[in-house]
CSV table of C-alpha atoms in Angstrom, one decimal:
chain,number,residue,atom,x,y,z
A,915,MET,CA,-65.3,105.5,39.0
A,916,THR,CA,-67.9,107.7,37.3
A,917,ALA,CA,-67.9,111.7,36.0
A,918,ALA,CA,-70.9,114.2,35.8
A,919,PRO,CA,-71.7,114.2,32.4
A,920,GLU,CA,-70.3,117.0,30.5
A,921,THR,CA,-72.1,119.8,30.2
A,922,THR,CA,-70.3,122.0,28.2
A,923,LEU,CA,-67.5,122.6,26.1
A,924,SER,CA,-64.3,123.0,26.0
A,925,ARG,CA,-62.1,126.5,24.4
A,926,THR,CA,-59.4,126.5,22.8
A,927,PRO,CA,-56.7,129.9,24.0
A,928,LEU,CA,-58.1,130.6,20.2
A,929,TYR,CA,-61.4,130.8,20.4
A,930,ASP,CA,-61.2,134.8,20.5
A,931,CYS,CA,-59.0,135.0,17.2
A,932,HIS,CA,-61.4,132.3,15.1
A,933,VAL,CA,-64.5,134.3,16.2
A,934,ALA,CA,-62.8,137.2,14.4
A,935,ALA,CA,-61.3,135.8,11.8
A,936,ALA,CA,-65.5,134.0,11.3
A,937,ALA,CA,-64.9,130.9,11.9
A,938,LYS,CA,-68.1,128.1,12.1
A,939,LEU,CA,-67.3,126.8,15.9
A,940,VAL,CA,-69.5,123.2,16.4
A,941,PRO,CA,-68.2,120.8,18.9
A,942,PHE,CA,-65.6,118.2,18.5
A,943,ALA,CA,-64.4,115.9,20.9
A,944,GLY,CA,-65.4,117.6,24.0
A,945,TRP,CA,-64.0,121.2,22.4
A,946,GLU,CA,-65.6,123.9,20.4
A,947,MET,CA,-63.9,123.9,17.0
A,948,PRO,CA,-63.0,125.6,13.8
A,949,VAL,CA,-64.5,123.4,10.8
A,950,GLN,CA,-64.0,125.7,8.5
A,951,TYR,CA,-63.4,129.9,8.1
A,952,ALA,CA,-63.7,131.5,4.3
A,953,GLY,CA,-64.7,127.7,2.9
A,954,VAL,CA,-63.0,124.1,2.0
A,955,LYS,CA,-61.7,124.4,-0.5
A,956,GLU,CA,-60.4,127.4,-0.1
A,957,GLU,CA,-58.1,126.6,2.7
A,958,HIS,CA,-57.8,123.4,1.5
A,959,LEU,CA,-55.5,124.6,-1.7
A,960,ALA,CA,-54.6,127.6,0.6
A,961,VAL,CA,-52.6,124.6,2.6
A,962,ARG,CA,-51.7,123.2,-0.7
A,963,SER,CA,-49.7,126.2,-2.9
A,964,GLU,CA,-49.0,128.1,0.3
A,965,ALA,CA,-49.3,128.1,3.9
A,966,GLY,CA,-52.1,127.3,6.0
A,967,VAL,CA,-52.2,127.7,10.3
A,968,PHE,CA,-54.7,125.4,11.9
A,969,ASP,CA,-55.9,125.8,15.4
A,970,VAL,CA,-55.1,121.8,16.8
A,971,SER,CA,-54.5,122.9,20.8
A,972,HIS,CA,-58.3,120.4,21.2
A,973,MET,CA,-54.8,117.5,21.2
A,974,GLY,CA,-53.2,116.4,25.2
A,975,GLU,CA,-50.0,115.6,25.7
A,976,ILE,CA,-48.3,113.2,28.4
A,977,GLU,CA,-45.3,113.8,29.5
A,978,THR,CA,-42.9,110.9,30.3
A,979,SER,CA,-39.9,111.5,33.0
A,980,GLY,CA,-37.6,109.4,35.4
A,981,PRO,CA,-34.5,107.7,34.6
A,982,ASP,CA,-36.7,104.9,33.7
A,983,ALA,CA,-38.9,107.1,31.0
A,984,THR,CA,-37.1,105.6,27.7
A,985,ALA,CA,-37.4,102.3,28.4
A,986,PHE,CA,-41.1,102.6,29.8
A,987,LEU,CA,-41.9,104.1,26.4
A,988,GLN,CA,-40.3,101.5,24.4
A,989,ARG,CA,-43.7,98.7,26.5
A,990,LEU,CA,-45.9,101.1,26.0
A,991,VAL,CA,-45.8,102.1,22.4
A,992,SER,CA,-45.3,100.3,19.2
A,993,ASN,CA,-42.4,101.6,17.4
A,994,ASP,CA,-38.5,101.3,19.0
A,995,VAL,CA,-37.8,104.4,20.5
A,996,GLU,CA,-34.3,103.5,21.1
A,997,GLN,CA,-33.8,104.7,17.9
A,998,VAL,CA,-35.0,108.3,18.5
A,999,PRO,CA,-32.6,111.0,19.4
A,1000,VAL,CA,-32.8,113.7,21.5
A,1001,GLY,CA,-34.5,116.2,19.4
A,1002,GLY,CA,-35.9,112.9,17.6
A,1003,ALA,CA,-39.2,112.4,16.9
A,1004,GLN,CA,-41.6,109.6,15.7
A,1005,TYR,CA,-44.5,108.0,15.1
A,1006,ALA,CA,-45.9,104.6,16.9
A,1007,LEU,CA,-49.2,103.5,18.0
A,1008,LEU,CA,-50.3,102.2,21.2
A,1009,LEU,CA,-52.6,98.8,21.5
A,1010,ARG,CA,-54.0,97.1,24.1
A,1011,ARG,CA,-52.3,93.2,24.5
A,1012,ASP,CA,-54.3,91.6,21.6
A,1013,GLY,CA,-52.8,94.6,19.4
A,1014,GLY,CA,-56.5,96.3,19.4
A,1015,ILE,CA,-55.5,100.1,18.4
A,1016,LEU,CA,-55.8,102.8,21.7
A,1017,ASP,CA,-54.6,105.0,19.6
A,1018,ASP,CA,-51.8,106.7,17.3
A,1019,LEU,CA,-49.2,109.0,18.0
A,1020,PHE,CA,-46.6,111.5,18.2
A,1021,SER,CA,-43.4,111.1,20.6
A,1022,TYR,CA,-41.0,113.8,20.9
A,1023,ARG,CA,-37.7,113.1,22.7
A,1024,LEU,CA,-36.7,116.6,24.4
A,1025,GLU,CA,-34.2,114.9,27.1
A,1026,PRO,CA,-32.3,111.1,26.9
A,1027,SER,CA,-34.8,110.5,29.7
A,1028,ARG,CA,-38.1,113.5,28.8
A,1029,TRP,CA,-41.0,113.0,26.0
A,1030,LEU,CA,-43.7,114.4,25.1
A,1031,THR,CA,-46.3,112.3,23.4
A,1032,VAL,CA,-49.1,114.2,21.7
A,1033,THR,CA,-52.8,112.4,21.6
A,1034,ASN,CA,-56.0,112.7,20.1
A,1035,ALA,CA,-58.2,114.4,21.4
A,1036,ALA,CA,-61.2,112.1,21.9
A,1037,ASN,CA,-58.5,109.2,23.3
A,1038,HIS,CA,-56.1,111.7,25.9
A,1039,ALA,CA,-58.5,110.6,28.8
A,1040,LYS,CA,-57.9,106.9,28.2
A,1041,ASP,CA,-54.7,106.8,26.6
A,1042,LEU,CA,-53.2,108.8,30.0
A,1043,ALA,CA,-54.9,106.1,32.2
A,1044,TRP,CA,-53.5,103.7,30.3
A,1045,PHE,CA,-50.2,105.3,30.9
A,1046,GLN,CA,-50.9,105.6,34.5
A,1047,ARG,CA,-51.9,102.7,35.1
A,1048,GLN,CA,-48.8,100.7,33.1
A,1049,ALA,CA,-46.3,103.1,35.4
A,1050,GLU,CA,-47.6,101.6,38.6
A,1051,GLU,CA,-46.8,98.1,37.1
A,1052,PHE,CA,-43.8,99.1,35.7
A,1053,ASP,CA,-40.6,98.0,36.8
A,1054,GLY,CA,-38.6,101.0,37.4
A,1055,ASP,CA,-38.7,104.4,38.2
A,1056,VAL,CA,-41.2,106.5,35.4
A,1057,THR,CA,-43.2,109.4,35.9
A,1058,VAL,CA,-46.3,110.0,33.4
A,1059,THR,CA,-47.7,113.3,33.9
A,1060,ASP,CA,-51.3,115.1,32.1
A,1061,ARG,CA,-49.7,118.3,30.1
A,1062,ALA,CA,-52.9,118.4,28.3
A,1063,ASP,CA,-53.6,122.5,29.8
A,1064,ASP,CA,-49.9,123.4,29.4
A,1065,PHE,CA,-50.3,123.8,26.0
A,1066,ALA,CA,-51.8,124.9,23.1
A,1067,MET,CA,-50.8,123.7,19.2
A,1068,LEU,CA,-50.7,125.5,15.7
A,1069,ALA,CA,-50.0,123.6,13.2
A,1070,VAL,CA,-48.6,125.3,10.1
A,1071,GLN,CA,-48.0,123.1,7.0
A,1072,GLY,CA,-47.8,124.5,3.4
A,1073,PRO,CA,-45.1,125.4,0.8
A,1074,LEU,CA,-44.4,128.5,2.8
A,1075,ALA,CA,-45.4,127.6,6.2
A,1076,ARG,CA,-41.1,127.1,7.3
A,1077,GLU,CA,-40.4,130.6,5.1
A,1078,ILE,CA,-43.8,132.3,8.1
A,1079,VAL,CA,-42.4,130.6,10.8
A,1080,GLY,CA,-38.8,131.2,9.9
A,1081,ALA,CA,-39.2,134.5,10.4
A,1082,ILE,CA,-40.3,134.9,13.5
A,1083,SER,CA,-38.6,132.6,14.9
A,1084,GLY,CA,-34.9,132.9,16.8
A,1085,GLY,CA,-32.8,130.4,15.1
A,1086,PRO,CA,-33.3,127.9,12.0
A,1087,LEU,CA,-36.2,126.1,12.2
A,1088,PRO,CA,-36.1,121.4,13.1
A,1089,VAL,CA,-36.0,119.7,9.9
A,1090,ARG,CA,-38.8,117.2,9.4
A,1091,PHE,CA,-39.7,114.4,12.0
A,1092,ALA,CA,-37.2,117.3,15.0
A,1093,VAL,CA,-37.7,118.4,17.4
A,1094,ALA,CA,-36.0,121.7,18.9
A,1095,GLU,CA,-37.5,124.8,21.8
A,1096,ARG,CA,-36.8,128.2,20.4
A,1097,ARG,CA,-38.1,132.0,20.7
A,1098,VAL,CA,-41.1,132.0,18.3
A,1099,SER,CA,-42.4,136.0,18.1
A,1100,GLY,CA,-41.3,137.0,21.6
A,1101,SER,CA,-43.0,133.5,22.9
A,1102,ASP,CA,-41.1,129.8,24.2
A,1103,ALA,CA,-42.3,127.7,21.8
A,1104,LEU,CA,-41.1,123.9,21.1
A,1105,ILE,CA,-41.0,123.4,17.3
A,1106,CYS,CA,-41.6,120.0,15.8
A,1107,GLY,CA,-41.3,119.0,11.9
A,1108,THR,CA,-44.5,117.1,11.7
A,1109,GLY,CA,-48.2,117.7,10.1
A,1110,TYR,CA,-50.8,116.1,9.2
A,1111,THR,CA,-51.2,117.7,5.2
A,1112,GLY,CA,-48.9,116.0,3.4
A,1113,GLU,CA,-46.9,119.3,2.7
A,1114,ASP,CA,-43.2,120.8,4.9
A,1115,GLY,CA,-44.4,122.7,7.3
A,1116,VAL,CA,-44.2,122.6,12.0
A,1117,GLU,CA,-46.5,122.1,14.8
A,1118,LEU,CA,-45.8,124.6,17.6
A,1119,LEU,CA,-47.1,123.7,21.3
A,1120,LEU,CA,-47.0,127.1,23.1
A,1121,ALA,CA,-47.9,128.7,26.4
A,1122,PRO,CA,-51.7,128.4,26.0
A,1123,ALA,CA,-51.6,132.7,26.8
A,1124,ASP,CA,-49.5,132.8,24.0
A,1125,ALA,CA,-51.1,131.3,21.1
A,1126,PRO,CA,-53.7,134.1,20.6
A,1127,ARG,CA,-50.3,136.7,19.4
A,1128,VAL,CA,-48.2,133.7,17.0
A,1129,TRP,CA,-51.7,132.9,15.7
A,1130,ASP,CA,-52.0,136.4,14.8
A,1131,GLU,CA,-48.5,137.3,13.0
A,1132,LEU,CA,-48.6,133.6,11.1
A,1133,VAL,CA,-51.7,135.0,9.6
A,1134,ARG,CA,-50.5,138.9,9.0
A,1135,ARG,CA,-47.7,136.6,7.7
A,1136,GLY,CA,-49.8,134.8,5.6
A,1137,ALA,CA,-51.2,131.8,6.6
A,1138,THR,CA,-54.4,131.6,6.2
A,1139,PRO,CA,-56.6,130.2,9.0
A,1140,ALA,CA,-57.7,126.9,7.6
A,1141,GLY,CA,-60.2,124.7,10.1
A,1142,LEU,CA,-60.8,120.6,10.9
A,1143,VAL,CA,-62.5,119.9,7.9
A,1144,ALA,CA,-59.8,121.3,5.5
A,1145,ARG,CA,-57.3,119.6,8.2
A,1146,ASP,CA,-59.4,116.2,7.0
A,1147,THR,CA,-59.1,116.2,3.7
A,1148,LEU,CA,-55.6,117.3,3.6
A,1149,ARG,CA,-54.6,114.6,5.1
A,1150,LEU,CA,-56.6,112.0,3.7
A,1151,GLU,CA,-55.4,113.5,-0.1
A,1152,VAL,CA,-52.4,111.9,1.6
A,1153,CYS,CA,-53.3,109.0,3.2
A,1154,PHE,CA,-52.7,109.7,7.1
A,1155,HIS,CA,-54.5,108.0,9.0
A,1156,LEU,CA,-57.8,109.1,10.8
A,1157,TYR,CA,-58.1,108.0,15.1
A,1158,GLY,CA,-62.0,106.6,15.3
A,1159,ASN,CA,-62.7,106.5,11.1
A,1160,ASP,CA,-59.7,103.9,10.1
A,1161,LEU,CA,-58.1,103.0,13.3
A,1162,SER,CA,-59.9,101.8,16.0
A,1163,GLU,CA,-60.1,99.3,19.5
A,1164,GLU,CA,-61.1,96.4,16.8
A,1165,ARG,CA,-58.2,97.0,14.1
A,1166,GLY,CA,-54.8,96.2,14.3
A,1167,PRO,CA,-51.8,97.8,13.5
A,1168,ILE,CA,-51.2,95.4,10.2
A,1169,GLU,CA,-54.3,95.5,8.4
A,1170,ALA,CA,-54.2,99.1,8.6
A,1171,GLY,CA,-50.8,99.0,7.0
A,1172,LEU,CA,-48.8,100.7,9.8
A,1173,GLY,CA,-46.5,97.6,10.3
A,1174,TRP,CA,-43.5,99.5,9.4
A,1175,ALA,CA,-44.8,101.1,12.5
A,1176,CYS,CA,-44.3,97.8,14.7
A,1177,LYS,CA,-41.0,96.8,15.6
A,1178,GLU,CA,-42.4,93.3,17.1
A,1179,ASP,CA,-38.8,92.9,19.2
A,1180,THR,CA,-38.6,95.3,21.1
A,1181,GLY,CA,-41.2,93.9,23.4
A,1182,PHE,CA,-44.4,96.1,23.8
A,1183,ILE,CA,-47.4,95.4,25.3
A,1184,GLY,CA,-49.2,94.1,21.9
A,1185,ALA,CA,-46.3,92.6,20.0
A,1186,ASP,CA,-47.0,89.2,20.3
A,1187,ALA,CA,-50.8,89.9,18.6
A,1188,VAL,CA,-49.1,92.1,15.8
A,1189,ARG,CA,-46.5,88.8,14.9
A,1190,ALA,CA,-49.1,86.6,14.3
A,1191,VAL,CA,-51.2,88.8,12.7
A,1192,ARG,CA,-47.9,89.9,10.5
A,1193,GLU,CA,-46.5,86.0,10.0
A,1194,ALA,CA,-50.3,84.5,8.9
A,1195,GLY,CA,-50.8,87.7,7.1
A,1196,PRO,CA,-54.1,89.6,8.2
A,1197,ALA,CA,-58.0,88.7,7.0
A,1198,GLN,CA,-58.6,92.9,5.7
A,1199,ARG,CA,-56.4,95.1,4.2
A,1200,LEU,CA,-56.9,99.4,4.7
A,1201,VAL,CA,-56.9,100.6,0.8
A,1202,ALA,CA,-57.3,104.0,-0.8
A,1203,PHE,CA,-59.8,104.3,-3.9
A,1204,THR,CA,-60.4,106.5,-5.8
A,1205,LEU,CA,-64.8,106.6,-6.8
A,1206,GLU,CA,-65.4,107.2,-11.2
A,1207,SER,CA,-68.9,109.6,-9.9
A,1208,GLY,CA,-69.7,110.8,-6.7
A,1209,ILE,CA,-68.5,110.6,-2.4
A,1210,ALA,CA,-68.3,107.8,-0.5
A,1211,ARG,CA,-68.8,108.5,3.6
A,1212,GLN,CA,-68.1,106.2,6.0
A,1213,GLY,CA,-69.5,103.5,7.2
A,1214,ASN,CA,-70.6,102.8,3.2
A,1215,PRO,CA,-70.5,99.2,2.8
A,1216,ILE,CA,-67.9,97.2,0.2
A,1217,GLU,CA,-69.1,94.3,-2.0
A,1218,GLY,CA,-67.9,91.8,-0.9
A,1219,GLY,CA,-66.8,92.8,3.0
A,1220,GLY,CA,-65.4,95.3,4.5
A,1221,GLU,CA,-66.6,99.6,4.9
A,1222,VAL,CA,-64.9,102.7,4.1
A,1223,THR,CA,-64.1,104.6,6.7
A,1224,SER,CA,-63.2,108.0,5.5
A,1225,GLY,CA,-64.3,109.5,2.4
A,1226,THR,CA,-65.3,112.6,1.1
A,1227,MET,CA,-64.8,115.1,-2.2
A,1228,SER,CA,-60.6,115.4,-2.8
A,1229,PRO,CA,-60.1,119.7,-3.7
A,1230,SER,CA,-57.1,118.7,-5.1
A,1231,LEU,CA,-58.2,115.8,-7.6
A,1232,GLY,CA,-61.6,116.7,-8.3
A,1233,VAL,CA,-63.1,113.3,-7.1
A,1234,GLY,CA,-64.2,111.2,-4.6
A,1235,ILE,CA,-61.8,109.7,-2.5
A,1236,GLY,CA,-61.2,107.8,0.6
A,1237,MET,CA,-59.9,104.7,1.8
A,1238,GLY,CA,-61.7,101.6,3.8
A,1239,TYR,CA,-61.2,98.2,4.9
A,1240,VAL,CA,-61.0,94.9,2.1
A,1241,SER,CA,-60.4,91.5,2.3
A,1242,ALA,CA,-56.6,91.4,1.4
A,1243,ASP,CA,-58.0,89.7,-2.2
A,1244,ARG,CA,-59.5,92.4,-2.6
A,1245,ALA,CA,-56.4,94.9,-1.9
A,1246,ALA,CA,-54.7,94.6,-4.8
A,1247,GLU,CA,-53.8,97.8,-6.8
A,1248,GLY,CA,-55.7,98.2,-10.1
A,1249,THR,CA,-59.2,96.6,-8.0
A,1250,THR,CA,-62.7,97.5,-9.0
A,1251,LEU,CA,-64.1,98.0,-5.5
A,1252,GLU,CA,-68.1,97.8,-5.4
A,1253,ILE,CA,-69.0,100.1,-2.4
A,1254,ASP,CA,-73.3,100.8,-2.0
A,1255,VAL,CA,-73.6,104.4,-1.4
A,1256,ARG,CA,-77.1,104.9,0.3
A,1257,GLY,CA,-78.3,102.2,-1.9
A,1258,ARG,CA,-76.7,102.9,-4.9
A,1259,THR,CA,-74.3,100.9,-6.8
A,1260,ARG,CA,-71.0,103.4,-6.9
A,1261,THR,CA,-67.2,101.5,-8.7
A,1262,ALA,CA,-64.2,102.7,-6.9
A,1263,THR,CA,-60.7,101.5,-7.5
A,1264,VAL,CA,-57.9,100.8,-5.1
A,1265,ARG,CA,-55.1,103.2,-5.7
A,1266,ALA,CA,-51.8,103.0,-4.2
A,1267,LYS,CA,-51.2,105.4,-1.7
A,1268,PRO,CA,-51.6,108.3,-1.1
A,1269,LEU,CA,-53.6,109.4,-3.8
A,1270,TYR,CA,-51.9,113.0,-3.9
A,1271,ARG,CA,-48.0,113.8,-4.2
A,1272,ARG,CA,-46.8,117.6,-3.9
A,1273,PRO,CA,-45.7,117.7,-7.6
A,1274,ASP,CA,-42.2,118.6,-6.4
A,1275,ARG,CA,-42.0,115.1,-5.5
A,1276,THR,CA,-43.6,113.1,-9.1
A,1277,GLU,CA,-40.6,113.0,-10.3
A,1278,THR,CA,-38.9,111.9,-7.6
A,1279,HIS,CA,-41.1,109.2,-5.6
A,1280,GLY,CA,-43.7,109.2,-8.3
B,1422,MET,CA,-71.2,132.9,-1.9
B,1423,ALA,CA,-73.6,135.3,-3.1
B,1424,ASP,CA,-75.1,137.7,-0.2
B,1425,ALA,CA,-78.8,136.4,0.7
B,1426,SER,CA,-81.7,136.9,-2.5
B,1427,TYR,CA,-85.0,135.7,-2.5
B,1428,PRO,CA,-85.8,136.6,-6.7
B,1429,PRO,CA,-89.1,137.7,-7.3
B,1430,GLU,CA,-90.3,136.3,-10.6
B,1431,LEU,CA,-89.2,133.3,-9.3
B,1432,LEU,CA,-92.0,130.3,-7.5
B,1433,TYR,CA,-90.6,128.5,-4.2
B,1434,HIS,CA,-91.6,125.2,-2.4
B,1435,PRO,CA,-91.2,125.0,1.3
B,1436,GLU,CA,-88.0,122.3,1.1
B,1437,HIS,CA,-86.1,125.8,-0.3
B,1438,ASP,CA,-87.1,125.0,-4.1
B,1439,TRP,CA,-87.3,127.6,-6.2
B,1440,VAL,CA,-89.2,127.1,-10.2
B,1441,ARG,CA,-89.1,129.2,-13.0
B,1442,ILE,CA,-91.5,129.1,-15.4
B,1443,ASP,CA,-90.4,128.9,-19.2
B,1444,SER,CA,-91.4,132.6,-20.6
B,1445,ALA,CA,-92.2,130.6,-23.5
B,1446,ASP,CA,-93.9,128.0,-22.6
B,1447,PRO,CA,-96.4,127.1,-18.9
B,1448,GLY,CA,-95.2,123.7,-19.7
B,1449,VAL,CA,-92.1,124.1,-19.1
B,1450,ALA,CA,-89.8,125.0,-15.5
B,1451,VAL,CA,-86.5,125.4,-14.8
B,1452,PHE,CA,-85.7,123.8,-10.5
B,1453,GLY,CA,-83.2,124.8,-8.6
B,1454,ILE,CA,-82.4,125.8,-4.7
B,1455,THR,CA,-82.4,128.4,-2.9
B,1456,TRP,CA,-80.0,130.7,-1.2
B,1457,PHE,CA,-81.5,130.0,2.4
B,1458,ALA,CA,-80.6,125.9,0.9
B,1459,GLN,CA,-77.3,125.8,-0.3
B,1460,ASP,CA,-75.8,128.8,2.5
B,1461,ALA,CA,-77.6,125.2,4.7
B,1462,LEU,CA,-75.9,122.7,3.0
B,1463,GLY,CA,-72.2,124.8,3.6
B,1464,GLU,CA,-69.6,124.1,-0.3
B,1465,VAL,CA,-71.6,121.5,-2.4
B,1466,VAL,CA,-69.0,119.5,-3.3
B,1467,PHE,CA,-71.0,116.8,-6.1
B,1468,PHE,CA,-74.6,117.0,-8.2
B,1469,ASP,CA,-76.2,113.7,-8.4
B,1470,PRO,CA,-79.2,114.6,-11.4
B,1471,PRO,CA,-81.8,112.2,-12.3
B,1472,GLU,CA,-81.4,110.7,-16.0
B,1473,VAL,CA,-83.5,113.1,-18.9
B,1474,GLY,CA,-87.2,110.9,-19.9
B,1475,THR,CA,-87.1,110.0,-15.7
B,1476,THR,CA,-89.9,111.4,-14.6
B,1477,VAL,CA,-90.0,113.5,-11.2
B,1478,THR,CA,-93.0,114.0,-8.6
B,1479,LYS,CA,-93.9,116.7,-6.3
B,1480,ASP,CA,-92.5,116.6,-2.8
B,1481,GLU,CA,-90.6,113.5,-3.7
B,1482,PRO,CA,-86.6,113.9,-3.9
B,1483,TYR,CA,-85.3,113.3,-7.3
B,1484,ALA,CA,-81.9,113.8,-6.9
B,1485,GLU,CA,-79.4,114.8,-4.0
B,1486,VAL,CA,-76.8,117.8,-3.4
B,1487,GLU,CA,-73.4,116.1,-1.4
B,1488,SER,CA,-71.5,119.3,0.3
B,1489,VAL,CA,-68.3,119.0,2.6
B,1490,LYS,CA,-70.8,118.6,5.7
B,1491,ALA,CA,-74.3,116.7,4.8
B,1492,VAL,CA,-76.0,114.8,1.7
B,1493,SER,CA,-79.0,116.2,1.1
B,1494,ASP,CA,-82.4,114.7,-0.8
B,1495,VAL,CA,-83.8,117.8,-3.5
B,1496,ILE,CA,-87.9,117.8,-3.6
B,1497,ALA,CA,-89.4,118.1,-6.8
B,1498,PRO,CA,-91.6,120.9,-6.5
B,1499,LEU,CA,-93.8,120.2,-9.1
B,1500,SER,CA,-94.4,116.6,-11.1
B,1501,GLY,CA,-92.9,116.6,-14.7
B,1502,GLU,CA,-90.0,114.8,-16.6
B,1503,ILE,CA,-86.6,114.8,-17.3
B,1504,LEU,CA,-86.2,117.5,-20.2
B,1505,GLU,CA,-82.1,117.9,-18.9
B,1506,VAL,CA,-80.0,117.8,-16.1
B,1507,ASN,CA,-76.8,121.3,-16.0
B,1508,ALA,CA,-74.2,119.7,-17.3
B,1509,ALA,CA,-71.7,122.2,-16.0
B,1510,LEU,CA,-72.7,121.3,-12.4
B,1511,ALA,CA,-70.7,117.6,-12.6
B,1512,ASP,CA,-67.4,119.7,-13.0
B,1513,ALA,CA,-68.4,123.2,-11.2
B,1514,PRO,CA,-70.8,121.6,-8.4
B,1515,GLU,CA,-70.4,125.2,-7.2
B,1516,ALA,CA,-72.5,126.8,-9.5
B,1517,ILE,CA,-74.6,126.3,-6.7
B,1518,ASN,CA,-73.6,128.0,-4.0
B,1519,ASP,CA,-72.5,130.5,-5.9
B,1520,ASP,CA,-75.4,131.7,-8.0
B,1521,PRO,CA,-77.9,129.3,-7.2
B,1522,TYR,CA,-80.4,130.8,-9.0
B,1523,GLY,CA,-78.0,131.8,-12.3
B,1524,GLU,CA,-75.4,129.0,-13.3
B,1525,GLY,CA,-76.3,126.6,-10.3
B,1526,TRP,CA,-79.9,125.5,-12.1
B,1527,LEU,CA,-80.2,122.0,-11.6
B,1528,VAL,CA,-83.1,120.1,-14.1
B,1529,LYS,CA,-85.1,121.5,-17.0
B,1530,VAL,CA,-88.9,119.8,-16.4
B,1531,LYS,CA,-92.3,119.0,-18.6
B,1532,LEU,CA,-94.9,119.5,-15.9
B,1533,SER,CA,-97.1,116.9,-16.5
B,1534,ASP,CA,-99.9,119.5,-13.8
B,1535,GLU,CA,-99.2,122.8,-14.9
B,1536,GLY,CA,-102.4,123.4,-11.8
B,1537,GLU,CA,-100.0,122.7,-9.8
B,1538,THR,CA,-98.4,125.6,-9.6
B,1539,ALA,CA,-101.0,127.6,-7.5
B,1540,ALA,CA,-99.5,125.3,-4.6
B,1541,LEU,CA,-96.6,127.1,-3.9
B,1542,LEU,CA,-95.2,129.8,-2.4
B,1543,ASP,CA,-94.3,133.4,-3.8
B,1544,GLN,CA,-91.9,135.2,-3.1
B,1545,PRO,CA,-93.1,137.2,0.5
B,1546,SER,CA,-94.5,133.9,1.8
B,1547,TYR,CA,-91.8,131.7,1.1
B,1548,THR,CA,-88.6,135.0,2.9
B,1549,ALA,CA,-91.4,135.0,5.2
B,1550,SER,CA,-91.6,131.7,6.0
B,1551,LEU,CA,-87.3,131.9,6.5
B,1552,ALA,CA,-88.1,134.4,8.9
């Protein structure tokens, strides 16, 4: 199958809002996305201390429905979806038979036999094709529907996020890893207690036409518009994986530290490969690190084998941070790593994940 | 960030560096990057300075400035020996954005050839090159 070369970038329903907010817009996964507004550090710290709102409408959605939808999803994704109650959400991986990671995704159980799965923008077409092909081969009654064009997605994150969304929501907000249908500022929305920043907050799935008005209302009530760069620095501080950086088809869940999201006994596609690696132990492991000085970036080699998969300057910690794969015997906390940053050796130390913890959690979970 | 500005008393290098010749000693100069350079880079998160005592060569890289977006070499506008680096940038690299001609200065240099200044641009010529 050949597709015509893509010459135009997609725009989210919030494009005009971004232009009005003086966003810097750049091409990202086929979309024209806001990378920053007032400034990355400012946006980042606003999310840590108050609240920020992100346009993540580029992310895709796949609906799985029909009498055997749950059994089908159980076969497709790595976690145990049978355990998810109606109104619940669960993180899982989509794997090839050999255990290579096709995508990492959240699935929301809307009804006993109806699920909505959120995909990464760059992977949506690939994931959809995979879902459809597996559905054809599946012995059961399941319907796979592309819902990517039906939703805009806003992430409202930060200590004040629930207060801001709660004030315009008809009914209580769902707790963490739960989903609920609510009216938000007069529009129907699916509110999900999920996020990608390490802060409390929610994600809103809305009809595209309703999104600009809800965005404006959230901003008016104090949510700081935040772009994709801040989203990346926020997620890296709490060591959430980014597909295309820390996860790929060449990497498996165990080496990525995602064994907790794999329940091999469910018999998902790739379960045998995951089980074999879990039993034998992976050759490499994804570790988090801080640098003594400077910044390491994706692709920088790590001495002794391995490479940096994500790296940035942490706005919260004020040091260079990152994640990368190293040989399993060098993955212990406190291990010194030598990273080749454009020809200069920089010293890093393997740290416990997450690298950043919310102050109110330090005492109870630190 | 401050508004675009290019002080008339400075000399400029086409690679978007500025030079302030020491008023008391024409053999000493301070280097930095221009408003245009910091704006193109975006928020600076790290300045990797040269060591004091090392020599820098006109038109050659002597330091790196890293922003949230990219790493850039800083090109030496003149040749000489590093006398001092702006140590405050280690903790506050954003000074390069906020005050590129003041607190965001990068290095102080003992010039090896004062005659090299003849090749630099004055403010009108530099700003014309940006248009």
